[in-house]
PDB file of C-alpha atoms in Angstrom:
ATOM      1  CA  MET V  16      28.105  11.851 -20.144  1.00  0.00           C
ATOM      2  CA  ALA V  17      27.086  15.390 -21.219  1.00  0.00           C
ATOM      3  CA  ARG V  18      25.674  15.998 -17.721  1.00  0.00           C
ATOM      4  CA  TYR V  19      29.035  15.095 -16.226  1.00  0.00           C
ATOM      5  CA  ALA V  20      30.894  17.289 -18.789  1.00  0.00           C
ATOM      6  CA  ALA V  21      28.441  20.252 -17.914  1.00  0.00           C
ATOM      7  CA  ARG V  22      29.353  19.857 -14.146  1.00  0.00           C
ATOM      8  CA  LYS V  23      33.008  19.778 -14.773  1.00  0.00           C
ATOM      9  CA  MET V  24      32.939  22.795 -17.029  1.00  0.00           C
ATOM     10  CA  LYS V  25      30.445  24.578 -14.795  1.00  0.00           C
ATOM     11  CA  ALA V  26      28.168  25.100 -17.781  1.00  0.00           C
ATOM     12  CA  SER V  27      24.365  25.076 -17.710  1.00  0.00           C
ATOM     13  CA  ALA V  28      24.127  24.014 -21.410  1.00  0.00           C
ATOM     14  CA  ILE V  29      26.570  21.545 -23.214  1.00  0.00           C
ATOM     15  CA  ALA V  30      26.840  19.514 -26.271  1.00  0.00           C
ATOM     16  CA  MET V  31      29.276  16.498 -26.346  1.00  0.00           C
ATOM     17  CA  VAL V  32      30.258  14.380 -29.277  1.00  0.00           C
ATOM     18  CA  VAL V  33      30.874  10.677 -29.050  1.00  0.00           C
ATOM     19  CA  ARG V  34      31.599   9.180 -32.532  1.00  0.00           C
ATOM     20  CA  ARG V  35      28.649  10.379 -34.602  1.00  0.00           C
ATOM     21  CA  THR V  36      26.304  11.253 -31.894  1.00  0.00           C
ATOM     22  CA  ILE V  37      25.896  14.772 -30.262  1.00  0.00           C
ATOM     23  CA  TYR V  38      24.718  14.432 -26.805  1.00  0.00           C
ATOM     24  CA  LEU V  39      22.980  17.544 -25.131  1.00  0.00           C
ATOM     25  CA  HIS V  40      22.516  18.566 -21.522  1.00  0.00           C
ATOM     26  CA  GLY V  41      20.576  21.690 -20.354  1.00  0.00           C
ATOM     27  CA  VAL V  42      19.387  22.485 -23.831  1.00  0.00           C
ATOM     28  CA  THR V  43      16.706  20.972 -26.020  1.00  0.00           C
ATOM     29  CA  ALA V  44      17.419  19.663 -29.567  1.00  0.00           C
ATOM     30  CA  GLU V  45      15.344  22.539 -30.959  1.00  0.00           C
ATOM     31  CA  GLU V  46      17.407  25.110 -29.116  1.00  0.00           C
ATOM     32  CA  PHE V  47      20.700  23.548 -30.197  1.00  0.00           C
ATOM     33  CA  LEU V  48      19.600  23.297 -33.896  1.00  0.00           C
ATOM     34  CA  ARG V  49      18.727  26.986 -33.962  1.00  0.00           C
ATOM     35  CA  ASP V  50      22.249  27.948 -33.118  1.00  0.00           C
ATOM     36  CA  SER V  51      24.100  27.182 -36.404  1.00  0.00           C
ATOM     37  CA  GLU V  52      27.502  28.063 -35.154  1.00  0.00           C
ATOM     38  CA  TRP V  53      27.036  25.657 -32.242  1.00  0.00           C
ATOM     39  CA  VAL V  54      25.905  22.988 -34.591  1.00  0.00           C
ATOM     40  CA  ARG V  55      28.822  23.491 -36.885  1.00  0.00           C
ATOM     41  CA  HIS V  56      31.190  23.439 -33.960  1.00  0.00           C
ATOM     42  CA  GLU V  57      29.835  20.023 -32.851  1.00  0.00           C
ATOM     43  CA  VAL V  58      29.717  18.629 -36.499  1.00  0.00           C
ATOM     44  CA  CYS V  59      33.472  19.556 -36.656  1.00  0.00           C
ATOM     45  CA  HIS V  60      34.022  17.241 -33.676  1.00  0.00           C
ATOM     46  CA  VAL V  61      32.215  14.528 -35.482  1.00  0.00           C
ATOM     47  CA  ARG V  62      34.462  14.871 -38.607  1.00  0.00           C
ATOM     48  CA  GLN V  63      37.412  14.866 -36.216  1.00  0.00           C
ATOM     49  CA  TYR V  64      36.266  11.420 -34.867  1.00  0.00           C
ATOM     50  CA  GLN V  65      35.978  10.289 -38.437  1.00  0.00           C
ATOM     51  CA  ARG V  66      39.312  11.494 -39.322  1.00  0.00           C
ATOM     52  CA  MET V  67      41.180  10.351 -36.221  1.00  0.00           C
ATOM     53  CA  THR V  68      39.052   7.064 -35.481  1.00  0.00           C
ATOM     54  CA  VAL V  69      37.515   6.603 -32.157  1.00  0.00           C
ATOM     55  CA  LEU V  70      40.694   4.850 -30.785  1.00  0.00           C
ATOM     56  CA  LEU V  71      42.790   8.144 -31.274  1.00  0.00           C
ATOM     57  CA  PHE V  72      40.199  10.966 -30.913  1.00  0.00           C
ATOM     58  CA  LEU V  73      39.427  10.629 -27.134  1.00  0.00           C
ATOM     59  CA  PRO V  74      43.070  10.170 -26.049  1.00  0.00           C
ATOM     60  CA  VAL V  75      44.392  12.869 -28.277  1.00  0.00           C
ATOM     61  CA  TYR V  76      41.523  15.225 -27.161  1.00  0.00           C
ATOM     62  CA  LEU V  77      42.090  14.523 -23.525  1.00  0.00           C
ATOM     63  CA  TRP V  78      45.984  14.873 -23.884  1.00  0.00           C
ATOM     64  CA  TYR V  79      45.478  18.307 -25.606  1.00  0.00           C
ATOM     65  CA  CYS V  80      43.036  19.354 -22.852  1.00  0.00           C
ATOM     66  CA  LEU V  81      45.639  18.389 -20.180  1.00  0.00           C
ATOM     67  CA  ARG V  82      48.679  19.934 -22.144  1.00  0.00           C
ATOM     68  CA  TYR V  83      47.033  23.219 -23.494  1.00  0.00           C
ATOM     69  CA  GLY V  84      43.785  23.425 -21.598  1.00  0.00           C
ATOM     70  CA  TYR V  85      40.313  23.495 -23.129  1.00  0.00           C
ATOM     71  CA  TYR V  86      40.279  26.707 -24.809  1.00  0.00           C
ATOM     72  CA  ASN V  87      43.786  26.234 -26.511  1.00  0.00           C
ATOM     73  CA  ASN V  88      43.133  22.607 -27.453  1.00  0.00           C
ATOM     74  CA  PRO V  89      43.995  22.327 -31.118  1.00  0.00           C
ATOM     75  CA  LEU V  90      40.806  20.431 -31.822  1.00  0.00           C
ATOM     76  CA  GLU V  91      38.750  23.066 -30.082  1.00  0.00           C
ATOM     77  CA  ILE V  92      40.559  25.866 -32.007  1.00  0.00           C
ATOM     78  CA  GLU V  93      39.602  23.932 -35.308  1.00  0.00           C
ATOM     79  CA  ALA V  94      36.117  23.518 -34.114  1.00  0.00           C
ATOM     80  CA  ARG V  95      35.650  27.237 -33.315  1.00  0.00           C
ATOM     81  CA  ALA V  96      37.103  28.157 -36.688  1.00  0.00           C
ATOM     82  CA  GLU V  97      34.515  25.892 -38.356  1.00  0.00           C
ATOM     83  CA  GLU V  98      31.638  27.653 -36.653  1.00  0.00           C
ATOM     84  CA  LYS V  99      31.776  30.236 -39.557  1.00  0.00           C
ATOM     85  CA  ASN V 100      31.942  27.715 -42.278  1.00  0.00           C
ATOM     86  CA  PRO V 101      28.564  26.718 -43.747  1.00  0.00           C
ATOM     87  CA  ALA V 102      30.280  24.055 -45.899  1.00  0.00           C
ATOM     88  CA  ILE V 103      31.034  21.913 -42.987  1.00  0.00           C
ATOM     89  CA  MET V 104      27.374  20.951 -43.056  1.00  0.00           C
ATOM     90  CA  ASN V 105      27.834  19.512 -46.562  1.00  0.00           C
ATOM     91  CA  ASP V 106      26.914  15.772 -46.607  1.00  0.00           C
ATOM     92  CA  THR V 107      25.654  16.048 -42.959  1.00  0.00           C
ATOM     93  CA  MET V 108      22.301  14.911 -41.708  1.00  0.00           C
ATOM     94  CA  LEU V 109      21.180  15.637 -38.315  1.00  0.00           C
ATOM     95  CA  VAL V 110      18.481  13.290 -36.821  1.00  0.00           C
ATOM     96  CA  PRO V 111      17.275  14.262 -33.382  1.00  0.00           C
ATOM     97  CA  VAL V 112      16.871  11.216 -31.045  1.00  0.00           C
ATOM     98  CA  LYS V 113      14.880  11.195 -27.779  1.00  0.00           C
ATOM     99  CA  ASN V 114      16.678  10.260 -24.786  1.00  0.00           C
ATOM    100  CA  LYS V 115      16.072   6.728 -23.280  1.00  0.00           C
ATOM    101  CA  LYS V 116      15.496   6.846 -19.569  1.00  0.00           C
TER     102      LYS V 116
END
C-alpha cells in the first residue's frame, strides 16, 4: 500500500496509516522515528481513524483529496498542525514491526 502511494505521490519515502498501523516505504523505522514531526503527523492520522471509525475515514479522506487536493485536504491540514504538538503523543505507544514478505 505505502509503495503504491509513494508512486502516486512521486515520493521516495512515505508513511501511510491504516487503522492503528503506520506503513513505511523508502524509509526505515529508525529513520522515521527520529523525525518527531513526521511521527506526530502520522499519529494524528491514527487518531483521526479512531475518531471517525474505519468506515468513514477512508471515504472522507479520499473525498477531501478529490475535492481539495492532497495539500488542502482538511485531514492533512489538521495533521500538519499537530506536527508541532508534543501532546499528541500522550497515551501513544509505537511498536516497530518487521515486514512479512
